[in-house]
Amino acid sequence: MEGKQLASPDGAFAGQSLVFWTLCAVTLPVLITLWCSVQRSRRQLLRKNIFRKNKHDWRYTDLFNKPTYCCLCGQHIMQGDSCDCCGLCADEGCLRKADKTFGCKEIMVKADGTLAHHWIRGNVPLCSYCAVCKQQCGTQPKLCDYRCIWCQHTVHDDCMQNDLKSEKCDLGEFRSLIIPANYLFAINQKQKDERKDYEKFASAFGPRWTPLIVLANTRSGNNMGESLLGELKSLLNPVQVFDLNKISPNKALELCTLLPERSARVLVCGGDGTVGWVLNAIDEMKLKGQENNIPLVSILPLGTGNDLSNTLGWGPGYAGDVPVEQILRNVMEAEPIKLDRWKVQVTNKLYYSLRKPKVLNMNNYFSVGPDALMALNFHAHREKAPSLFSNRLLNKAVYLFYGTKDCLIQECKDLNKKVELELDGERINLPNLEGIVVLNIGYWGGGCRLWEGMGDEPYALARHDDGLLEVVGVYGSFHCAQIQVKLANPVRIGQAHTVRLILKSSKMPMQVDGEPWAQGPCTVTITHKTHALMLSHSGEQSDDDSSTTSELEDTKEEDQTDEEI
């Protein structure tokens, strides 16, 4: 009994210690999390208060990708805020004072002739060189050296002289793309009732001045739009760069009316759907009588498919591997071309006299069958959880899943019994197909040259400016996959200026440029609408293009030899 009485206090003490340390282990992380949440909310509130009346376009960064120093106190910082327009960096404690002390890029300023340099000290780009001594800048482990936020020239602290500070800025390498702040000030000073002679104002910037307007969809593809917006604002005038999630293309393109006629260029950062959105806005400019202000359109592909971008030589998709400076160089070197645009009119049979036909614009392709079914399933799930579809590789994997599923189910079988097809008014007898694709451009399905197939037959390349549509058929989802890996050819039905498809019964999936829907009995008529003025970059020709082109050239040479013999 005495042993048990002596042991009980120790056991009770051990039990209390266990309970105490358990409570500490559970409570301490909770308290730390709550404290971090309070501090984070206070920081966010501080930034919101500063951002309401800010001079800069501040963006918070969790971890800088290079050694970064606060522009005010000069201390090394791991995280903080940086201005997308001028590149100024500040830690949390110096943010408010830095915003008041340093000026940002001015989108409009009074200046005669050229602008003065706008120097920002520190955090110069890596691998930059001094404009005076030609040695590398930014190599010291401290806030050092200067960068002009307009011409991007960098200068050492020791090389910076008084005459250099007052020197006029030539806007650097991309002067032909930048809308100078003094140009905007000059045209803004004109009275509303005065005739604005924009060519006179623009003469000071040279005959090759082709100002660029950037339209970026920050939700496209890999969600790289936000970082691209910041880099482009730092290289151009911030007034030239627009986020299409905050402003419509129609509003953004009004800037073209303030520029000399036929001088503007547009860089669309997004997928094929974003490009179509912008081209529709340009069509509205034509309806308003602004034909002389129509810009030339280039593409930075951020979407999943990017077939139009691939056709025009801008590549199958941007993954951040090319510097933004090189993208702007490509835009300057690009050549103007024409792109056929088509009107797709869908007339429902059941409501022929009651409902107006659906009218869509087509740049790439129209299809009915398995590829439209995959797109319809993909879009249905992306609408439910858009955050899960922000990766290009994941999106293609989802398409593959639905394609494999359709191989087993075959929801679109016996299409030839459900539809009638007419090419330029001539009825076509169809084989046992599951899908029909009407092509305007060379690429389809995320990088496949559908019309040429494996390239084993001398078919002419599909063109996007000849006023002709290429019509092909597929036997099913598995056949589509074989075509994409060059194990099979499509069923080449023919070429036509006008395509008419009649869906006699049931409901089938259809798509125009990747925008799918489920369609009941109807008549689909595709006719030529207009031409779009695009920019083509010849430096991104794929292996498929070069091989197919060489085969065609060999075939032509053989034909010429036969004729000579």
PDB file of N, CA and C in Angstrom, residues 470-539:
ATOM      1  N   GLU A 470      -9.925  23.548 -96.934  1.00  0.00           N
ATOM      2  CA  GLU A 470      -9.602  22.126 -97.103  1.00  0.00           C
ATOM      3  C   GLU A 470     -10.534  21.317 -96.205  1.00  0.00           C
ATOM      4  N   VAL A 471     -11.167  20.282 -96.770  1.00  0.00           N
ATOM      5  CA  VAL A 471     -12.139  19.472 -96.029  1.00  0.00           C
ATOM      6  C   VAL A 471     -11.610  18.045 -95.953  1.00  0.00           C
ATOM      7  N   VAL A 472     -11.481  17.532 -94.739  1.00  0.00           N
ATOM      8  CA  VAL A 472     -10.980  16.174 -94.523  1.00  0.00           C
ATOM      9  C   VAL A 472     -11.917  15.432 -93.581  1.00  0.00           C
ATOM     10  N   GLY A 473     -11.800  14.108 -93.585  1.00  0.00           N
ATOM     11  CA  GLY A 473     -12.586  13.265 -92.690  1.00  0.00           C
ATOM     12  C   GLY A 473     -11.686  12.380 -91.857  1.00  0.00           C
ATOM     13  N   VAL A 474     -12.198  11.964 -90.699  1.00  0.00           N
ATOM     14  CA  VAL A 474     -11.468  11.044 -89.817  1.00  0.00           C
ATOM     15  C   VAL A 474     -12.399   9.906 -89.428  1.00  0.00           C
ATOM     16  N   TYR A 475     -11.806   8.728 -89.192  1.00  0.00           N
ATOM     17  CA  TYR A 475     -12.591   7.545 -88.859  1.00  0.00           C
ATOM     18  C   TYR A 475     -12.925   7.455 -87.372  1.00  0.00           C
ATOM     19  N   GLY A 476     -12.270   8.255 -86.543  1.00  0.00           N
ATOM     20  CA  GLY A 476     -12.529   8.211 -85.117  1.00  0.00           C
ATOM     21  C   GLY A 476     -11.387   8.814 -84.334  1.00  0.00           C
ATOM     22  N   SER A 477     -11.476   8.743 -82.999  1.00  0.00           N
ATOM     23  CA  SER A 477     -10.436   9.315 -82.140  1.00  0.00           C
ATOM     24  C   SER A 477      -9.098   8.621 -82.325  1.00  0.00           C
ATOM     25  N   PHE A 478      -9.138   7.290 -82.508  1.00  0.00           N
ATOM     26  CA  PHE A 478      -7.881   6.562 -82.700  1.00  0.00           C
ATOM     27  C   PHE A 478      -7.223   6.960 -84.014  1.00  0.00           C
ATOM     28  N   HIS A 479      -8.031   7.190 -85.043  1.00  0.00           N
ATOM     29  CA  HIS A 479      -7.504   7.652 -86.320  1.00  0.00           C
ATOM     30  C   HIS A 479      -6.872   9.038 -86.171  1.00  0.00           C
ATOM     31  N   CYS A 480      -7.502   9.919 -85.381  1.00  0.00           N
ATOM     32  CA  CYS A 480      -6.923  11.248 -85.110  1.00  0.00           C
ATOM     33  C   CYS A 480      -5.548  11.116 -84.472  1.00  0.00           C
ATOM     34  N   ALA A 481      -5.441  10.193 -83.499  1.00  0.00           N
ATOM     35  CA  ALA A 481      -4.149  10.001 -82.835  1.00  0.00           C
ATOM     36  C   ALA A 481      -3.105   9.468 -83.809  1.00  0.00           C
ATOM     37  N   GLN A 482      -3.499   8.572 -84.705  1.00  0.00           N
ATOM     38  CA  GLN A 482      -2.555   8.042 -85.698  1.00  0.00           C
ATOM     39  C   GLN A 482      -2.070   9.145 -86.642  1.00  0.00           C
ATOM     40  N   ILE A 483      -2.974  10.032 -87.027  1.00  0.00           N
ATOM     41  CA  ILE A 483      -2.595  11.135 -87.916  1.00  0.00           C
ATOM     42  C   ILE A 483      -1.590  12.044 -87.230  1.00  0.00           C
ATOM     43  N   GLN A 484      -1.796  12.312 -85.938  1.00  0.00           N
ATOM     44  CA  GLN A 484      -0.918  13.239 -85.225  1.00  0.00           C
ATOM     45  C   GLN A 484       0.492  12.695 -85.062  1.00  0.00           C
ATOM     46  N   VAL A 485       0.647  11.382 -84.998  1.00  0.00           N
ATOM     47  CA  VAL A 485       1.994  10.793 -84.883  1.00  0.00           C
ATOM     48  C   VAL A 485       2.478  10.269 -86.231  1.00  0.00           C
ATOM     49  N   LYS A 486       1.799  10.663 -87.327  1.00  0.00           N
ATOM     50  CA  LYS A 486       2.199  10.336 -88.702  1.00  0.00           C
ATOM     51  C   LYS A 486       2.229   8.838 -88.973  1.00  0.00           C
ATOM     52  N   LEU A 487       1.195   8.149 -88.480  1.00  0.00           N
ATOM     53  CA  LEU A 487       1.023   6.735 -88.792  1.00  0.00           C
ATOM     54  C   LEU A 487      -0.138   6.501 -89.743  1.00  0.00           C
ATOM     55  N   ALA A 488      -0.862   7.565 -90.094  1.00  0.00           N
ATOM     56  CA  ALA A 488      -2.002   7.429 -90.994  1.00  0.00           C
ATOM     57  C   ALA A 488      -2.257   8.763 -91.682  1.00  0.00           C
ATOM     58  N   ASN A 489      -2.972   8.701 -92.782  1.00  0.00           N
ATOM     59  CA  ASN A 489      -3.389   9.892 -93.515  1.00  0.00           C
ATOM     60  C   ASN A 489      -4.861  10.161 -93.266  1.00  0.00           C
ATOM     61  N   PRO A 490      -5.279  11.431 -93.358  1.00  0.00           N
ATOM     62  CA  PRO A 490      -6.709  11.725 -93.249  1.00  0.00           C
ATOM     63  C   PRO A 490      -7.429  11.334 -94.538  1.00  0.00           C
ATOM     64  N   VAL A 491      -8.745  11.352 -94.486  1.00  0.00           N
ATOM     65  CA  VAL A 491      -9.552  11.148 -95.687  1.00  0.00           C
ATOM     66  C   VAL A 491      -9.723  12.517 -96.340  1.00  0.00           C
ATOM     67  N   ARG A 492      -8.999  12.760 -97.422  1.00  0.00           N
ATOM     68  CA  ARG A 492      -9.069  14.061 -98.085  1.00  0.00           C
ATOM     69  C   ARG A 492     -10.325  14.121 -98.945  1.00  0.00           C
ATOM     70  N   ILE A 493     -11.267  14.967 -98.539  1.00  0.00           N
ATOM     71  CA  ILE A 493     -12.552  15.057 -99.237  1.00  0.00           C
ATOM     72  C   ILE A 493     -12.479  16.060-100.380  1.00  0.00           C
ATOM     73  N   GLY A 494     -11.815  17.205-100.172  1.00  0.00           N
ATOM     74  CA  GLY A 494     -11.675  18.165-101.252  1.00  0.00           C
ATOM     75  C   GLY A 494     -11.464  19.576-100.753  1.00  0.00           C
ATOM     76  N   GLN A 495     -11.373  20.526-101.698  1.00  0.00           N
ATOM     77  CA  GLN A 495     -11.238  21.944-101.409  1.00  0.00           C
ATOM     78  C   GLN A 495     -12.429  22.686-101.997  1.00  0.00           C
ATOM     79  N   ALA A 496     -12.792  23.816-101.341  1.00  0.00           N
ATOM     80  CA  ALA A 496     -13.968  24.555-101.806  1.00  0.00           C
ATOM     81  C   ALA A 496     -13.935  25.977-101.296  1.00  0.00           C
ATOM     82  N   HIS A 497     -14.668  26.854-102.015  1.00  0.00           N
ATOM     83  CA  HIS A 497     -14.849  28.230-101.564  1.00  0.00           C
ATOM     84  C   HIS A 497     -16.010  28.348-100.585  1.00  0.00           C
ATOM     85  N   THR A 498     -16.977  27.452-100.692  1.00  0.00           N
ATOM     86  CA  THR A 498     -18.152  27.453 -99.813  1.00  0.00           C
ATOM     87  C   THR A 498     -18.434  26.023 -99.370  1.00  0.00           C
ATOM     88  N   VAL A 499     -18.668  25.840 -98.095  1.00  0.00           N
ATOM     89  CA  VAL A 499     -18.956  24.514 -97.531  1.00  0.00           C
ATOM     90  C   VAL A 499     -20.323  24.567 -96.856  1.00  0.00           C
ATOM     91  N   ARG A 500     -21.136  23.557 -97.154  1.00  0.00           N
ATOM     92  CA  ARG A 500     -22.472  23.469 -96.557  1.00  0.00           C
ATOM     93  C   ARG A 500     -22.639  22.074 -95.965  1.00  0.00           C
ATOM     94  N   LEU A 501     -22.980  22.014 -94.680  1.00  0.00           N
ATOM     95  CA  LEU A 501     -23.149  20.744 -93.981  1.00  0.00           C
ATOM     96  C   LEU A 501     -24.536  20.721 -93.335  1.00  0.00           C
ATOM     97  N   ILE A 502     -25.280  19.663 -93.593  1.00  0.00           N
ATOM     98  CA  ILE A 502     -26.641  19.529 -93.058  1.00  0.00           C
ATOM     99  C   ILE A 502     -26.655  18.375 -92.068  1.00  0.00           C
ATOM    100  N   LEU A 503     -26.943  18.680 -90.824  1.00  0.00           N
ATOM    101  CA  LEU A 503     -27.117  17.656 -89.796  1.00  0.00           C
ATOM    102  C   LEU A 503     -28.594  17.285 -89.760  1.00  0.00           C
ATOM    103  N   LYS A 504     -28.921  16.063 -90.210  1.00  0.00           N
ATOM    104  CA  LYS A 504     -30.311  15.679 -90.420  1.00  0.00           C
ATOM    105  C   LYS A 504     -31.023  15.268 -89.147  1.00  0.00           C
ATOM    106  N   SER A 505     -30.323  14.616 -88.246  1.00  0.00           N
ATOM    107  CA  SER A 505     -30.985  14.104 -87.041  1.00  0.00           C
ATOM    108  C   SER A 505     -29.998  14.032 -85.897  1.00  0.00           C
ATOM    109  N   SER A 506     -30.530  13.760 -84.687  1.00  0.00           N
ATOM    110  CA  SER A 506     -29.748  13.604 -83.462  1.00  0.00           C
ATOM    111  C   SER A 506     -28.994  14.888 -83.098  1.00  0.00           C
ATOM    112  N   LYS A 507     -28.110  14.789 -82.125  1.00  0.00           N
ATOM    113  CA  LYS A 507     -27.314  15.921 -81.653  1.00  0.00           C
ATOM    114  C   LYS A 507     -25.847  15.533 -81.747  1.00  0.00           C
ATOM    115  N   MET A 508     -25.020  16.454 -82.257  1.00  0.00           N
ATOM    116  CA  MET A 508     -23.604  16.192 -82.457  1.00  0.00           C
ATOM    117  C   MET A 508     -22.763  17.333 -81.893  1.00  0.00           C
ATOM    118  N   PRO A 509     -21.556  17.015 -81.402  1.00  0.00           N
ATOM    119  CA  PRO A 509     -20.655  18.085 -80.949  1.00  0.00           C
ATOM    120  C   PRO A 509     -20.018  18.797 -82.139  1.00  0.00           C
ATOM    121  N   MET A 510     -19.957  20.129 -82.066  1.00  0.00           N
ATOM    122  CA  MET A 510     -19.311  20.944 -83.085  1.00  0.00           C
ATOM    123  C   MET A 510     -18.379  21.941 -82.414  1.00  0.00           C
ATOM    124  N   GLN A 511     -17.437  22.455 -83.177  1.00  0.00           N
ATOM    125  CA  GLN A 511     -16.544  23.488 -82.650  1.00  0.00           C
ATOM    126  C   GLN A 511     -16.084  24.403 -83.772  1.00  0.00           C
ATOM    127  N   VAL A 512     -15.828  25.661 -83.392  1.00  0.00           N
ATOM    128  CA  VAL A 512     -15.211  26.640 -84.282  1.00  0.00           C
ATOM    129  C   VAL A 512     -14.033  27.238 -83.532  1.00  0.00           C
ATOM    130  N   ASP A 513     -12.835  26.998 -84.021  1.00  0.00           N
ATOM    131  CA  ASP A 513     -11.608  27.531 -83.400  1.00  0.00           C
ATOM    132  C   ASP A 513     -11.498  27.178 -81.924  1.00  0.00           C
ATOM    133  N   GLY A 514     -11.856  25.945 -81.596  1.00  0.00           N
ATOM    134  CA  GLY A 514     -11.713  25.491 -80.221  1.00  0.00           C
ATOM    135  C   GLY A 514     -12.847  25.852 -79.293  1.00  0.00           C
ATOM    136  N   GLU A 515     -13.889  26.535 -79.781  1.00  0.00           N
ATOM    137  CA  GLU A 515     -15.057  26.874 -78.968  1.00  0.00           C
ATOM    138  C   GLU A 515     -16.170  25.884 -79.305  1.00  0.00           C
ATOM    139  N   PRO A 516     -16.418  24.879 -78.430  1.00  0.00           N
ATOM    140  CA  PRO A 516     -17.344  23.797 -78.771  1.00  0.00           C
ATOM    141  C   PRO A 516     -18.760  24.040 -78.239  1.00  0.00           C
ATOM    142  N   TRP A 517     -19.711  23.302 -78.820  1.00  0.00           N
ATOM    143  CA  TRP A 517     -21.084  23.275 -78.322  1.00  0.00           C
ATOM    144  C   TRP A 517     -21.757  22.013 -78.862  1.00  0.00           C
ATOM    145  N   ALA A 518     -22.857  21.623 -78.235  1.00  0.00           N
ATOM    146  CA  ALA A 518     -23.659  20.492 -78.689  1.00  0.00           C
ATOM    147  C   ALA A 518     -24.767  21.029 -79.587  1.00  0.00           C
ATOM    148  N   GLN A 519     -24.866  20.492 -80.797  1.00  0.00           N
ATOM    149  CA  GLN A 519     -25.773  21.041 -81.795  1.00  0.00           C
ATOM    150  C   GLN A 519     -26.787  20.002 -82.264  1.00  0.00           C
ATOM    151  N   GLY A 520     -28.070  20.425 -82.308  1.00  0.00           N
ATOM    152  CA  GLY A 520     -29.114  19.593 -82.854  1.00  0.00           C
ATOM    153  C   GLY A 520     -29.219  19.736 -84.362  1.00  0.00           C
ATOM    154  N   PRO A 521     -30.278  19.175 -84.978  1.00  0.00           N
ATOM    155  CA  PRO A 521     -30.448  19.259 -86.435  1.00  0.00           C
ATOM    156  C   PRO A 521     -30.337  20.697 -86.935  1.00  0.00           C
ATOM    157  N   CYS A 522     -29.504  20.895 -87.953  1.00  0.00           N
ATOM    158  CA  CYS A 522     -29.225  22.259 -88.412  1.00  0.00           C
ATOM    159  C   CYS A 522     -28.590  22.226 -89.792  1.00  0.00           C
ATOM    160  N   THR A 523     -28.385  23.418 -90.334  1.00  0.00           N
ATOM    161  CA  THR A 523     -27.617  23.604 -91.568  1.00  0.00           C
ATOM    162  C   THR A 523     -26.467  24.560 -91.273  1.00  0.00           C
ATOM    163  N   VAL A 524     -25.243  24.123 -91.538  1.00  0.00           N
ATOM    164  CA  VAL A 524     -24.042  24.929 -91.312  1.00  0.00           C
ATOM    165  C   VAL A 524     -23.506  25.373 -92.668  1.00  0.00           C
ATOM    166  N   THR A 525     -23.389  26.679 -92.848  1.00  0.00           N
ATOM    167  CA  THR A 525     -22.870  27.234 -94.102  1.00  0.00           C
ATOM    168  C   THR A 525     -21.632  28.073 -93.803  1.00  0.00           C
ATOM    169  N   ILE A 526     -20.529  27.762 -94.476  1.00  0.00           N
ATOM    170  CA  ILE A 526     -19.262  28.471 -94.259  1.00  0.00           C
ATOM    171  C   ILE A 526     -18.915  29.223 -95.534  1.00  0.00           C
ATOM    172  N   THR A 527     -18.830  30.536 -95.443  1.00  0.00           N
ATOM    173  CA  THR A 527     -18.509  31.388 -96.587  1.00  0.00           C
ATOM    174  C   THR A 527     -17.412  32.374 -96.206  1.00  0.00           C
ATOM    175  N   HIS A 528     -16.704  32.872 -97.219  1.00  0.00           N
ATOM    176  CA  HIS A 528     -15.609  33.815 -96.972  1.00  0.00           C
ATOM    177  C   HIS A 528     -16.172  35.149 -96.498  1.00  0.00           C
ATOM    178  N   LYS A 529     -15.529  35.722 -95.463  1.00  0.00           N
ATOM    179  CA  LYS A 529     -16.004  36.982 -94.889  1.00  0.00           C
ATOM    180  C   LYS A 529     -15.096  38.155 -95.244  1.00  0.00           C
ATOM    181  N   THR A 530     -13.822  38.048 -94.873  1.00  0.00           N
ATOM    182  CA  THR A 530     -12.897  39.152 -95.087  1.00  0.00           C
ATOM    183  C   THR A 530     -11.471  38.641 -94.911  1.00  0.00           C
ATOM    184  N   HIS A 531     -10.514  39.555 -95.016  1.00  0.00           N
ATOM    185  CA  HIS A 531      -9.110  39.246 -94.740  1.00  0.00           C
ATOM    186  C   HIS A 531      -8.679  39.990 -93.477  1.00  0.00           C
ATOM    187  N   ALA A 532      -7.823  39.356 -92.693  1.00  0.00           N
ATOM    188  CA  ALA A 532      -7.193  40.009 -91.550  1.00  0.00           C
ATOM    189  C   ALA A 532      -5.727  40.266 -91.889  1.00  0.00           C
ATOM    190  N   LEU A 533      -5.218  41.415 -91.462  1.00  0.00           N
ATOM    191  CA  LEU A 533      -3.812  41.764 -91.699  1.00  0.00           C
ATOM    192  C   LEU A 533      -2.980  41.247 -90.526  1.00  0.00           C
ATOM    193  N   MET A 534      -2.132  40.264 -90.806  1.00  0.00           N
ATOM    194  CA  MET A 534      -1.341  39.617 -89.767  1.00  0.00           C
ATOM    195  C   MET A 534       0.146  39.851 -90.026  1.00  0.00           C
ATOM    196  N   LEU A 535       0.952  39.467 -89.043  1.00  0.00           N
ATOM    197  CA  LEU A 535       2.409  39.489 -89.178  1.00  0.00           C
ATOM    198  C   LEU A 535       2.917  38.058 -89.112  1.00  0.00           C
ATOM    199  N   SER A 536       3.802  37.714 -90.017  1.00  0.00           N
ATOM    200  CA  SER A 536       4.356  36.363 -90.075  1.00  0.00           C
ATOM    201  C   SER A 536       5.840  36.408 -89.749  1.00  0.00           C
ATOM    202  N   HIS A 537       6.256  35.475 -88.903  1.00  0.00           N
ATOM    203  CA  HIS A 537       7.669  35.379 -88.531  1.00  0.00           C
ATOM    204  C   HIS A 537       8.238  34.117 -89.155  1.00  0.00           C
ATOM    205  N   SER A 538       9.213  34.270 -90.020  1.00  0.00           N
ATOM    206  CA  SER A 538       9.738  33.136 -90.786  1.00  0.00           C
ATOM    207  C   SER A 538      10.794  32.347 -90.039  1.00  0.00           C
ATOM    208  N   GLY A 539      11.171  32.773 -88.858  1.00  0.00           N
ATOM    209  CA  GLY A 539      12.267  32.109 -88.150  1.00  0.00           C
ATOM    210  C   GLY A 539      11.859  30.920 -87.337  1.00  0.00           C
TER     211      GLY A 539
END
